[in-house]
Structure formats: C-alpha cells, structure tokens
Amino acid sequence: MTPIHEDEHLLVLDKPSGLLSVPGRGPDKQDCLASRVQAAYPEALVVHRLDQDTSGLLVMARGIEAQRRMSRLFETRQVHKRYIAVVVGLPLDTQHEAIGDEDGWRTIEGPILLDWERRPIHMVHPDGKPSRTRWRALQSSNTATLLELEPVTGRTHQLRVHLQSIGHPMLGDALYAPAAVRALCPRLLLHAQSLAFPHPFTDAPMAFSAPTNWSAQAPYGAFKEIPEMSFETFKQQALAEGFDEVLERVWAPDLMLDTHTHPFAVKVRLSAGQMWLSIGGQKRYLTVGDEFSVAREEAHAEHYGPEGATFWVARKN
C-alpha cells in the first residue's frame, strides 16, 4: 500500500473496497490494509477503521505516542470525516420533516444497537447508543441520490444503518439493502472522501481528499470488474486439492441449522445470497465469493440470510 501522505508520525491511505482494515477471524481473513502497510512500515499502528466494503481515506499512526495522540483527536471529535454515498430513492422527497440548514445539511437521529441474533447487523432501536448523521443531497435522478454524509458520532455501520432506517439503503450494500438494490452495483457505494484534523504533534491543519466519479445516474460510476469463478473452475481446483466430489447446494431463506458435524471435510464457496457460520464459538458473516473450510467432525452451525444461499461444496471422505 502506497500512502497518499507520509510524515514521521502519520500515514494516510486510500483503502479499496473489499479489503479488511484489520485482520479478521480465520486464516482466510488475514490479508488486510494494516498488514499490507506494516509490511513496509513495521511501526504503523491502527487508529480507526473502515468497513470492509467501504473505500476511502484512513489514517495510521507511526508509533505508540502518535497512536495515543491521534486516538485522542478522534475521542474529542477533532477529526472531521465526510463520505460520499449513492442511495436508492429520493430522500429530499421523503424527509419533509427534516429541515435543512442554509447549506442544505439535514440530520438523522437514531440510537443504534447490535442485533445479536443477526450480528454483525445493527439496527435503530430505543435501547441503542445515541447516534447522529448529517446528510445533504448533491445530485438526484428519478431513482437514486448522490449524498454527502458526515457522521457526528462513530457507531458501527452508522451511515448504512441510518440511511436504511429512513428507507434509502445504499446501492450495493450486502447487509442492509434488499436484493434489487444490492444488484445495482458491484460494490457498496460508500466512500470516505475527505479527512481533516490538526496534526497530533504540531497542530498544523491537515486535510486530505480522495474524490470519486460517482453519480445518481446509472451506471453510477466506473468500477473494476470483480473476478468471477465458474463452478467448473472451483470443481477442478477442489479435485486437485484431493476432494472427492463437488456439488451445488441451495438453502431456503432464514433457515437456521443447529450445531452439527459431518463425517467428511468440506470446502465451500458461496455463489449467491448470504449466511452466518459459527465454528468454535466464533461467528462469521459470509457473502458472495467468500470461501471457508470445515474439518471432518468439526462442530459448526449455519444461519442463512433472508434470501437464502447457494454455494458450491467440495467433500473429502
């Protein structure tokens, strides 16, 4: 990863969509922005994160003292972040009660709570933590709106949850958008576009920008093609790895399978839908393109998403 800014205390990076900010659970979740940066800058430390599917600006500290000072800037809300998103529908038409200021900014207030039964999904709920998002429309079409967003608080999935809560989920959002909205783009249309803060050692004003070419008009922007894998390719790879047979399985919506074991090892690639997989007390959210393996007689449980799931499974007896 090549920083867009580098000094003796800080690194500012532009994270691509689809890359974790920090390592996840499991050997298949170790590639991330932090590990790539630390390969070149061993002293670099995480200060804040972006969701895996969110792209844009992220700062890392070079050393413990820089991390402590940057963390303090975040805690005291001296770090100002703005995002760009494309949402379905026309919030200006539906949010009549949200009065804009002279610059067009409106506010969403909604306490956010983790939905334990469907984690990592969060929701607006009276028992949640107080959360506030500012938004303004930059461009609209008949079907979508390009928004500028400013998170006043910093809750997990805050921007995505708040926009979904007012009926305008983000295009390409695998967690909070219905299938038709997810299918409009090959990725989540949420990007951390600007970042500003006083330098933690000199107090000099620092400001960074990573603009996008997104639009409220289809096709909404230019994106890299997501590499696709065919069933035949997956099958040949699995057979070469010593698996005995490869099948395609389809599971019904909202199906939960209790903890169980198989008398065979499996390798799985999700090809449609979504699921949660629990192994050894750890729960992972999986979406299209994700792969996982389960050893012979390894206890696991599965929960399929609201539209079910289709996956390819290789078995080894």
JSON list of C-alpha atoms in Angstrom, two decimals, residues 68-255:
[
{"chain": "A", "resi": 68, "resn": "ARG", "atom": "CA", "xyz": [-2.27, 7.81, 21.52]},
{"chain": "A", "resi": 69, "resn": "ARG", "atom": "CA", "xyz": [-2.44, 11.38, 20.25]},
{"chain": "A", "resi": 70, "resn": "MET", "atom": "CA", "xyz": [-4.47, 10.53, 17.15]},
{"chain": "A", "resi": 71, "resn": "SER", "atom": "CA", "xyz": [-6.88, 8.44, 19.23]},
{"chain": "A", "resi": 72, "resn": "ARG", "atom": "CA", "xyz": [-7.38, 11.45, 21.48]},
{"chain": "A", "resi": 73, "resn": "LEU", "atom": "CA", "xyz": [-8.25, 13.60, 18.46]},
{"chain": "A", "resi": 74, "resn": "PHE", "atom": "CA", "xyz": [-10.92, 11.07, 17.49]},
{"chain": "A", "resi": 75, "resn": "GLU", "atom": "CA", "xyz": [-12.28, 10.90, 21.06]},
{"chain": "A", "resi": 76, "resn": "THR", "atom": "CA", "xyz": [-12.59, 14.69, 21.26]},
{"chain": "A", "resi": 77, "resn": "ARG", "atom": "CA", "xyz": [-14.17, 14.89, 17.78]},
{"chain": "A", "resi": 78, "resn": "GLN", "atom": "CA", "xyz": [-11.38, 16.93, 16.27]},
{"chain": "A", "resi": 79, "resn": "VAL", "atom": "CA", "xyz": [-11.22, 14.58, 13.27]},
{"chain": "A", "resi": 80, "resn": "HIS", "atom": "CA", "xyz": [-13.72, 15.58, 10.60]},
{"chain": "A", "resi": 81, "resn": "LYS", "atom": "CA", "xyz": [-14.77, 12.92, 8.07]},
{"chain": "A", "resi": 82, "resn": "ARG", "atom": "CA", "xyz": [-17.08, 13.19, 5.11]},
{"chain": "A", "resi": 83, "resn": "TYR", "atom": "CA", "xyz": [-18.33, 10.37, 2.93]},
{"chain": "A", "resi": 84, "resn": "ILE", "atom": "CA", "xyz": [-19.97, 10.05, -0.47]},
{"chain": "A", "resi": 85, "resn": "ALA", "atom": "CA", "xyz": [-22.76, 7.52, -1.00]},
{"chain": "A", "resi": 86, "resn": "VAL", "atom": "CA", "xyz": [-25.37, 6.68, -3.60]},
{"chain": "A", "resi": 87, "resn": "VAL", "atom": "CA", "xyz": [-28.72, 5.65, -2.12]},
{"chain": "A", "resi": 88, "resn": "VAL", "atom": "CA", "xyz": [-31.87, 4.35, -3.72]},
{"chain": "A", "resi": 89, "resn": "GLY", "atom": "CA", "xyz": [-34.78, 6.78, -3.98]},
{"chain": "A", "resi": 90, "resn": "LEU", "atom": "CA", "xyz": [-35.11, 10.48, -3.24]},
{"chain": "A", "resi": 91, "resn": "PRO", "atom": "CA", "xyz": [-34.56, 11.44, 0.42]},
{"chain": "A", "resi": 92, "resn": "LEU", "atom": "CA", "xyz": [-35.42, 15.08, -0.29]},
{"chain": "A", "resi": 93, "resn": "ASP", "atom": "CA", "xyz": [-38.93, 13.94, -1.24]},
{"chain": "A", "resi": 94, "resn": "THR", "atom": "CA", "xyz": [-39.48, 11.59, 1.70]},
{"chain": "A", "resi": 95, "resn": "GLN", "atom": "CA", "xyz": [-37.81, 13.50, 4.56]},
{"chain": "A", "resi": 96, "resn": "HIS", "atom": "CA", "xyz": [-40.06, 16.58, 4.63]},
{"chain": "A", "resi": 97, "resn": "GLU", "atom": "CA", "xyz": [-39.81, 16.86, 8.41]},
{"chain": "A", "resi": 98, "resn": "ALA", "atom": "CA", "xyz": [-36.00, 17.12, 8.24]},
{"chain": "A", "resi": 99, "resn": "ILE", "atom": "CA", "xyz": [-35.40, 20.84, 7.78]},
{"chain": "A", "resi": 100, "resn": "GLY", "atom": "CA", "xyz": [-32.13, 21.70, 6.08]},
{"chain": "A", "resi": 101, "resn": "ASP", "atom": "CA", "xyz": [-29.75, 24.46, 7.16]},
{"chain": "A", "resi": 102, "resn": "GLU", "atom": "CA", "xyz": [-28.51, 27.19, 4.85]},
{"chain": "A", "resi": 103, "resn": "ASP", "atom": "CA", "xyz": [-26.01, 24.77, 3.30]},
{"chain": "A", "resi": 104, "resn": "GLY", "atom": "CA", "xyz": [-28.57, 22.03, 2.76]},
{"chain": "A", "resi": 105, "resn": "TRP", "atom": "CA", "xyz": [-27.50, 19.77, 5.63]},
{"chain": "A", "resi": 106, "resn": "ARG", "atom": "CA", "xyz": [-30.15, 17.65, 7.35]},
{"chain": "A", "resi": 107, "resn": "THR", "atom": "CA", "xyz": [-29.83, 15.32, 10.34]},
{"chain": "A", "resi": 108, "resn": "ILE", "atom": "CA", "xyz": [-30.76, 11.72, 11.12]},
{"chain": "A", "resi": 109, "resn": "GLU", "atom": "CA", "xyz": [-31.06, 10.94, 14.85]},
{"chain": "A", "resi": 110, "resn": "GLY", "atom": "CA", "xyz": [-31.41, 7.26, 15.70]},
{"chain": "A", "resi": 111, "resn": "PRO", "atom": "CA", "xyz": [-29.90, 5.16, 18.51]},
{"chain": "A", "resi": 112, "resn": "ILE", "atom": "CA", "xyz": [-28.02, 2.17, 17.09]},
{"chain": "A", "resi": 113, "resn": "LEU", "atom": "CA", "xyz": [-28.00, -1.31, 18.63]},
{"chain": "A", "resi": 114, "resn": "LEU", "atom": "CA", "xyz": [-26.33, -4.55, 17.57]},
{"chain": "A", "resi": 115, "resn": "ASP", "atom": "CA", "xyz": [-28.89, -7.17, 16.51]},
{"chain": "A", "resi": 116, "resn": "TRP", "atom": "CA", "xyz": [-27.42, -10.11, 18.44]},
{"chain": "A", "resi": 117, "resn": "GLU", "atom": "CA", "xyz": [-29.45, -12.72, 16.59]},
{"chain": "A", "resi": 118, "resn": "ARG", "atom": "CA", "xyz": [-28.25, -11.46, 13.20]},
{"chain": "A", "resi": 119, "resn": "ARG", "atom": "CA", "xyz": [-24.86, -9.92, 14.04]},
{"chain": "A", "resi": 120, "resn": "PRO", "atom": "CA", "xyz": [-22.97, -8.16, 12.55]},
{"chain": "A", "resi": 121, "resn": "ILE", "atom": "CA", "xyz": [-26.20, -6.41, 11.53]},
{"chain": "A", "resi": 122, "resn": "HIS", "atom": "CA", "xyz": [-27.09, -3.30, 13.55]},
{"chain": "A", "resi": 123, "resn": "MET", "atom": "CA", "xyz": [-30.43, -1.52, 13.80]},
{"chain": "A", "resi": 124, "resn": "VAL", "atom": "CA", "xyz": [-32.06, 1.67, 15.03]},
{"chain": "A", "resi": 125, "resn": "HIS", "atom": "CA", "xyz": [-33.56, 0.78, 18.41]},
{"chain": "A", "resi": 126, "resn": "PRO", "atom": "CA", "xyz": [-34.57, 2.73, 21.53]},
{"chain": "A", "resi": 127, "resn": "ASP", "atom": "CA", "xyz": [-32.04, 0.75, 23.60]},
{"chain": "A", "resi": 128, "resn": "GLY", "atom": "CA", "xyz": [-29.15, 1.61, 21.29]},
{"chain": "A", "resi": 129, "resn": "LYS", "atom": "CA", "xyz": [-26.36, 4.17, 21.63]},
{"chain": "A", "resi": 130, "resn": "PRO", "atom": "CA", "xyz": [-27.23, 7.77, 20.66]},
{"chain": "A", "resi": 131, "resn": "SER", "atom": "CA", "xyz": [-26.18, 8.32, 17.04]},
{"chain": "A", "resi": 132, "resn": "ARG", "atom": "CA", "xyz": [-26.30, 11.28, 14.68]},
{"chain": "A", "resi": 133, "resn": "THR", "atom": "CA", "xyz": [-25.59, 11.61, 10.96]},
{"chain": "A", "resi": 134, "resn": "ARG", "atom": "CA", "xyz": [-25.68, 14.76, 8.83]},
{"chain": "A", "resi": 135, "resn": "TRP", "atom": "CA", "xyz": [-26.53, 14.46, 5.14]},
{"chain": "A", "resi": 136, "resn": "ARG", "atom": "CA", "xyz": [-27.15, 16.59, 2.09]},
{"chain": "A", "resi": 137, "resn": "ALA", "atom": "CA", "xyz": [-28.13, 15.75, -1.46]},
{"chain": "A", "resi": 138, "resn": "LEU", "atom": "CA", "xyz": [-25.61, 16.57, -4.18]},
{"chain": "A", "resi": 139, "resn": "GLN", "atom": "CA", "xyz": [-27.43, 15.12, -7.21]},
{"chain": "A", "resi": 140, "resn": "SER", "atom": "CA", "xyz": [-30.66, 13.24, -7.87]},
{"chain": "A", "resi": 141, "resn": "SER", "atom": "CA", "xyz": [-32.17, 11.18, -10.67]},
{"chain": "A", "resi": 142, "resn": "ASN", "atom": "CA", "xyz": [-35.60, 9.57, -10.83]},
{"chain": "A", "resi": 143, "resn": "THR", "atom": "CA", "xyz": [-34.36, 6.54, -8.90]},
{"chain": "A", "resi": 144, "resn": "ALA", "atom": "CA", "xyz": [-31.23, 7.40, -6.87]},
{"chain": "A", "resi": 145, "resn": "THR", "atom": "CA", "xyz": [-29.49, 10.21, -4.98]},
{"chain": "A", "resi": 146, "resn": "LEU", "atom": "CA", "xyz": [-25.83, 11.07, -4.53]},
{"chain": "A", "resi": 147, "resn": "LEU", "atom": "CA", "xyz": [-25.31, 12.13, -0.91]},
{"chain": "A", "resi": 148, "resn": "GLU", "atom": "CA", "xyz": [-22.59, 13.74, 1.14]},
{"chain": "A", "resi": 149, "resn": "LEU", "atom": "CA", "xyz": [-22.55, 12.32, 4.66]},
{"chain": "A", "resi": 150, "resn": "GLU", "atom": "CA", "xyz": [-20.97, 13.43, 7.91]},
{"chain": "A", "resi": 151, "resn": "PRO", "atom": "CA", "xyz": [-21.03, 11.07, 10.90]},
{"chain": "A", "resi": 152, "resn": "VAL", "atom": "CA", "xyz": [-21.26, 13.18, 14.07]},
{"chain": "A", "resi": 153, "resn": "THR", "atom": "CA", "xyz": [-20.96, 10.04, 16.17]},
{"chain": "A", "resi": 154, "resn": "GLY", "atom": "CA", "xyz": [-18.97, 6.97, 15.14]},
{"chain": "A", "resi": 155, "resn": "ARG", "atom": "CA", "xyz": [-21.10, 3.87, 15.65]},
{"chain": "A", "resi": 156, "resn": "THR", "atom": "CA", "xyz": [-20.51, 0.62, 13.78]},
{"chain": "A", "resi": 157, "resn": "HIS", "atom": "CA", "xyz": [-22.26, 0.68, 10.37]},
{"chain": "A", "resi": 158, "resn": "GLN", "atom": "CA", "xyz": [-23.79, 4.03, 11.37]},
{"chain": "A", "resi": 159, "resn": "LEU", "atom": "CA", "xyz": [-24.16, 5.59, 7.91]},
{"chain": "A", "resi": 160, "resn": "ARG", "atom": "CA", "xyz": [-25.56, 2.40, 6.37]},
{"chain": "A", "resi": 161, "resn": "VAL", "atom": "CA", "xyz": [-28.00, 1.81, 9.23]},
{"chain": "A", "resi": 162, "resn": "HIS", "atom": "CA", "xyz": [-29.23, 5.40, 9.32]},
{"chain": "A", "resi": 163, "resn": "LEU", "atom": "CA", "xyz": [-29.88, 5.60, 5.59]},
{"chain": "A", "resi": 164, "resn": "GLN", "atom": "CA", "xyz": [-31.63, 2.23, 5.62]},
{"chain": "A", "resi": 165, "resn": "SER", "atom": "CA", "xyz": [-33.73, 3.36, 8.60]},
{"chain": "A", "resi": 166, "resn": "ILE", "atom": "CA", "xyz": [-35.24, 6.22, 6.60]},
{"chain": "A", "resi": 167, "resn": "GLY", "atom": "CA", "xyz": [-35.97, 3.97, 3.62]},
{"chain": "A", "resi": 168, "resn": "HIS", "atom": "CA", "xyz": [-32.95, 4.80, 1.43]},
{"chain": "A", "resi": 169, "resn": "PRO", "atom": "CA", "xyz": [-30.36, 1.99, 1.62]},
{"chain": "A", "resi": 170, "resn": "MET", "atom": "CA", "xyz": [-27.07, 2.34, -0.21]},
{"chain": "A", "resi": 171, "resn": "LEU", "atom": "CA", "xyz": [-26.59, 0.73, -3.59]},
{"chain": "A", "resi": 172, "resn": "GLY", "atom": "CA", "xyz": [-24.57, -2.48, -3.45]},
{"chain": "A", "resi": 173, "resn": "ASP", "atom": "CA", "xyz": [-24.98, -2.88, 0.32]},
{"chain": "A", "resi": 174, "resn": "ALA", "atom": "CA", "xyz": [-24.83, -6.61, 1.08]},
{"chain": "A", "resi": 175, "resn": "LEU", "atom": "CA", "xyz": [-26.01, -6.17, 4.68]},
{"chain": "A", "resi": 176, "resn": "TYR", "atom": "CA", "xyz": [-28.74, -3.55, 4.65]},
{"chain": "A", "resi": 177, "resn": "ALA", "atom": "CA", "xyz": [-30.15, -3.34, 1.13]},
{"chain": "A", "resi": 178, "resn": "PRO", "atom": "CA", "xyz": [-32.71, -5.66, -0.50]},
{"chain": "A", "resi": 179, "resn": "ALA", "atom": "CA", "xyz": [-31.54, -7.80, -3.41]},
{"chain": "A", "resi": 180, "resn": "ALA", "atom": "CA", "xyz": [-32.70, -5.40, -6.14]},
{"chain": "A", "resi": 181, "resn": "VAL", "atom": "CA", "xyz": [-30.73, -2.52, -4.60]},
{"chain": "A", "resi": 182, "resn": "ARG", "atom": "CA", "xyz": [-27.64, -4.66, -3.96]},
{"chain": "A", "resi": 183, "resn": "ALA", "atom": "CA", "xyz": [-27.66, -5.77, -7.59]},
{"chain": "A", "resi": 184, "resn": "LEU", "atom": "CA", "xyz": [-27.44, -2.20, -8.94]},
{"chain": "A", "resi": 185, "resn": "CYS", "atom": "CA", "xyz": [-23.68, -2.02, -8.28]},
{"chain": "A", "resi": 186, "resn": "PRO", "atom": "CA", "xyz": [-20.79, -4.47, -7.96]},
{"chain": "A", "resi": 187, "resn": "ARG", "atom": "CA", "xyz": [-19.77, -2.92, -4.61]},
{"chain": "A", "resi": 188, "resn": "LEU", "atom": "CA", "xyz": [-21.10, -0.85, -1.72]},
{"chain": "A", "resi": 189, "resn": "LEU", "atom": "CA", "xyz": [-21.38, 2.77, -2.84]},
{"chain": "A", "resi": 190, "resn": "LEU", "atom": "CA", "xyz": [-19.90, 4.32, 0.30]},
{"chain": "A", "resi": 191, "resn": "HIS", "atom": "CA", "xyz": [-16.57, 6.14, 0.18]},
{"chain": "A", "resi": 192, "resn": "ALA", "atom": "CA", "xyz": [-14.65, 8.13, 2.82]},
{"chain": "A", "resi": 193, "resn": "GLN", "atom": "CA", "xyz": [-13.88, 11.11, 0.61]},
{"chain": "A", "resi": 194, "resn": "SER", "atom": "CA", "xyz": [-12.35, 13.69, 2.96]},
{"chain": "A", "resi": 195, "resn": "LEU", "atom": "CA", "xyz": [-10.46, 13.70, 6.24]},
{"chain": "A", "resi": 196, "resn": "ALA", "atom": "CA", "xyz": [-9.29, 16.72, 8.24]},
{"chain": "A", "resi": 197, "resn": "PHE", "atom": "CA", "xyz": [-7.65, 17.12, 11.65]},
{"chain": "A", "resi": 198, "resn": "PRO", "atom": "CA", "xyz": [-4.91, 19.09, 13.44]},
{"chain": "A", "resi": 199, "resn": "HIS", "atom": "CA", "xyz": [-1.55, 17.34, 13.29]},
{"chain": "A", "resi": 200, "resn": "PRO", "atom": "CA", "xyz": [-1.14, 15.48, 16.60]},
{"chain": "A", "resi": 201, "resn": "PHE", "atom": "CA", "xyz": [2.38, 16.85, 17.18]},
{"chain": "A", "resi": 202, "resn": "THR", "atom": "CA", "xyz": [2.40, 20.29, 15.50]},
{"chain": "A", "resi": 203, "resn": "ASP", "atom": "CA", "xyz": [-1.30, 21.29, 15.48]},
{"chain": "A", "resi": 204, "resn": "ALA", "atom": "CA", "xyz": [-0.90, 22.23, 11.82]},
{"chain": "A", "resi": 205, "resn": "PRO", "atom": "CA", "xyz": [-4.20, 21.79, 9.94]},
{"chain": "A", "resi": 206, "resn": "MET", "atom": "CA", "xyz": [-4.19, 18.61, 7.83]},
{"chain": "A", "resi": 207, "resn": "ALA", "atom": "CA", "xyz": [-6.77, 18.00, 5.10]},
{"chain": "A", "resi": 208, "resn": "PHE", "atom": "CA", "xyz": [-6.98, 15.17, 2.57]},
{"chain": "A", "resi": 209, "resn": "SER", "atom": "CA", "xyz": [-9.36, 14.33, -0.25]},
{"chain": "A", "resi": 210, "resn": "ALA", "atom": "CA", "xyz": [-9.98, 11.25, -2.39]},
{"chain": "A", "resi": 211, "resn": "PRO", "atom": "CA", "xyz": [-12.79, 12.18, -4.79]},
{"chain": "A", "resi": 212, "resn": "THR", "atom": "CA", "xyz": [-14.98, 9.70, -6.68]},
{"chain": "A", "resi": 213, "resn": "ASN", "atom": "CA", "xyz": [-16.67, 9.78, -10.06]},
{"chain": "A", "resi": 214, "resn": "TRP", "atom": "CA", "xyz": [-19.99, 8.52, -8.71]},
{"chain": "A", "resi": 215, "resn": "SER", "atom": "CA", "xyz": [-23.33, 9.78, -9.96]},
{"chain": "A", "resi": 216, "resn": "ALA", "atom": "CA", "xyz": [-27.03, 9.49, -9.21]},
{"chain": "A", "resi": 217, "resn": "GLN", "atom": "CA", "xyz": [-27.47, 8.43, -12.83]},
{"chain": "A", "resi": 218, "resn": "ALA", "atom": "CA", "xyz": [-26.95, 4.82, -13.89]},
{"chain": "A", "resi": 219, "resn": "PRO", "atom": "CA", "xyz": [-24.39, 3.27, -14.16]},
{"chain": "A", "resi": 220, "resn": "TYR", "atom": "CA", "xyz": [-23.45, 5.38, -11.06]},
{"chain": "A", "resi": 221, "resn": "GLY", "atom": "CA", "xyz": [-19.69, 5.18, -11.61]},
{"chain": "A", "resi": 222, "resn": "ALA", "atom": "CA", "xyz": [-16.82, 3.25, -13.16]},
{"chain": "A", "resi": 223, "resn": "PHE", "atom": "CA", "xyz": [-15.65, 0.17, -11.29]},
{"chain": "A", "resi": 224, "resn": "LYS", "atom": "CA", "xyz": [-13.12, -2.56, -11.72]},
{"chain": "A", "resi": 225, "resn": "GLU", "atom": "CA", "xyz": [-14.62, -5.83, -12.80]},
{"chain": "A", "resi": 226, "resn": "ILE", "atom": "CA", "xyz": [-14.94, -8.28, -9.92]},
{"chain": "A", "resi": 227, "resn": "PRO", "atom": "CA", "xyz": [-13.15, -11.51, -10.85]},
{"chain": "A", "resi": 228, "resn": "GLU", "atom": "CA", "xyz": [-15.67, -14.30, -11.20]},
{"chain": "A", "resi": 229, "resn": "MET", "atom": "CA", "xyz": [-15.15, -18.01, -10.70]},
{"chain": "A", "resi": 230, "resn": "SER", "atom": "CA", "xyz": [-17.13, -20.65, -12.56]},
{"chain": "A", "resi": 231, "resn": "PHE", "atom": "CA", "xyz": [-18.42, -23.78, -10.92]},
{"chain": "A", "resi": 232, "resn": "GLU", "atom": "CA", "xyz": [-16.15, -25.82, -13.19]},
{"chain": "A", "resi": 233, "resn": "THR", "atom": "CA", "xyz": [-13.07, -23.88, -12.07]},
{"chain": "A", "resi": 234, "resn": "PHE", "atom": "CA", "xyz": [-13.97, -24.37, -8.41]},
{"chain": "A", "resi": 235, "resn": "LYS", "atom": "CA", "xyz": [-14.54, -28.06, -9.07]},
{"chain": "A", "resi": 236, "resn": "GLN", "atom": "CA", "xyz": [-11.20, -28.59, -10.79]},
{"chain": "A", "resi": 237, "resn": "GLN", "atom": "CA", "xyz": [-9.34, -26.74, -8.04]},
{"chain": "A", "resi": 238, "resn": "ALA", "atom": "CA", "xyz": [-11.06, -28.79, -5.34]},
{"chain": "A", "resi": 239, "resn": "LEU", "atom": "CA", "xyz": [-10.38, -32.08, -7.08]},
{"chain": "A", "resi": 240, "resn": "ALA", "atom": "CA", "xyz": [-6.73, -31.09, -7.49]},
{"chain": "A", "resi": 241, "resn": "GLU", "atom": "CA", "xyz": [-6.61, -30.47, -3.73]},
{"chain": "A", "resi": 242, "resn": "GLY", "atom": "CA", "xyz": [-7.77, -34.04, -3.06]},
{"chain": "A", "resi": 243, "resn": "PHE", "atom": "CA", "xyz": [-11.51, -33.56, -2.57]},
{"chain": "A", "resi": 244, "resn": "ASP", "atom": "CA", "xyz": [-13.69, -36.43, -3.78]},
{"chain": "A", "resi": 245, "resn": "GLU", "atom": "CA", "xyz": [-16.81, -34.73, -5.13]},
{"chain": "A", "resi": 246, "resn": "VAL", "atom": "CA", "xyz": [-18.16, -31.24, -5.76]},
{"chain": "A", "resi": 247, "resn": "LEU", "atom": "CA", "xyz": [-21.84, -30.29, -5.52]},
{"chain": "A", "resi": 248, "resn": "GLU", "atom": "CA", "xyz": [-24.05, -27.21, -5.69]},
{"chain": "A", "resi": 249, "resn": "ARG", "atom": "CA", "xyz": [-26.41, -26.73, -2.75]},
{"chain": "A", "resi": 250, "resn": "VAL", "atom": "CA", "xyz": [-29.33, -24.32, -2.29]},
{"chain": "A", "resi": 251, "resn": "TRP", "atom": "CA", "xyz": [-30.71, -23.41, 1.13]},
{"chain": "A", "resi": 252, "resn": "ALA", "atom": "CA", "xyz": [-34.05, -21.80, 1.93]},
{"chain": "A", "resi": 253, "resn": "PRO", "atom": "CA", "xyz": [-34.39, -18.23, 3.30]},
{"chain": "A", "resi": 254, "resn": "ASP", "atom": "CA", "xyz": [-33.92, -17.62, 7.02]},
{"chain": "A", "resi": 255, "resn": "LEU", "atom": "CA", "xyz": [-33.05, -21.25, 7.73]}
]
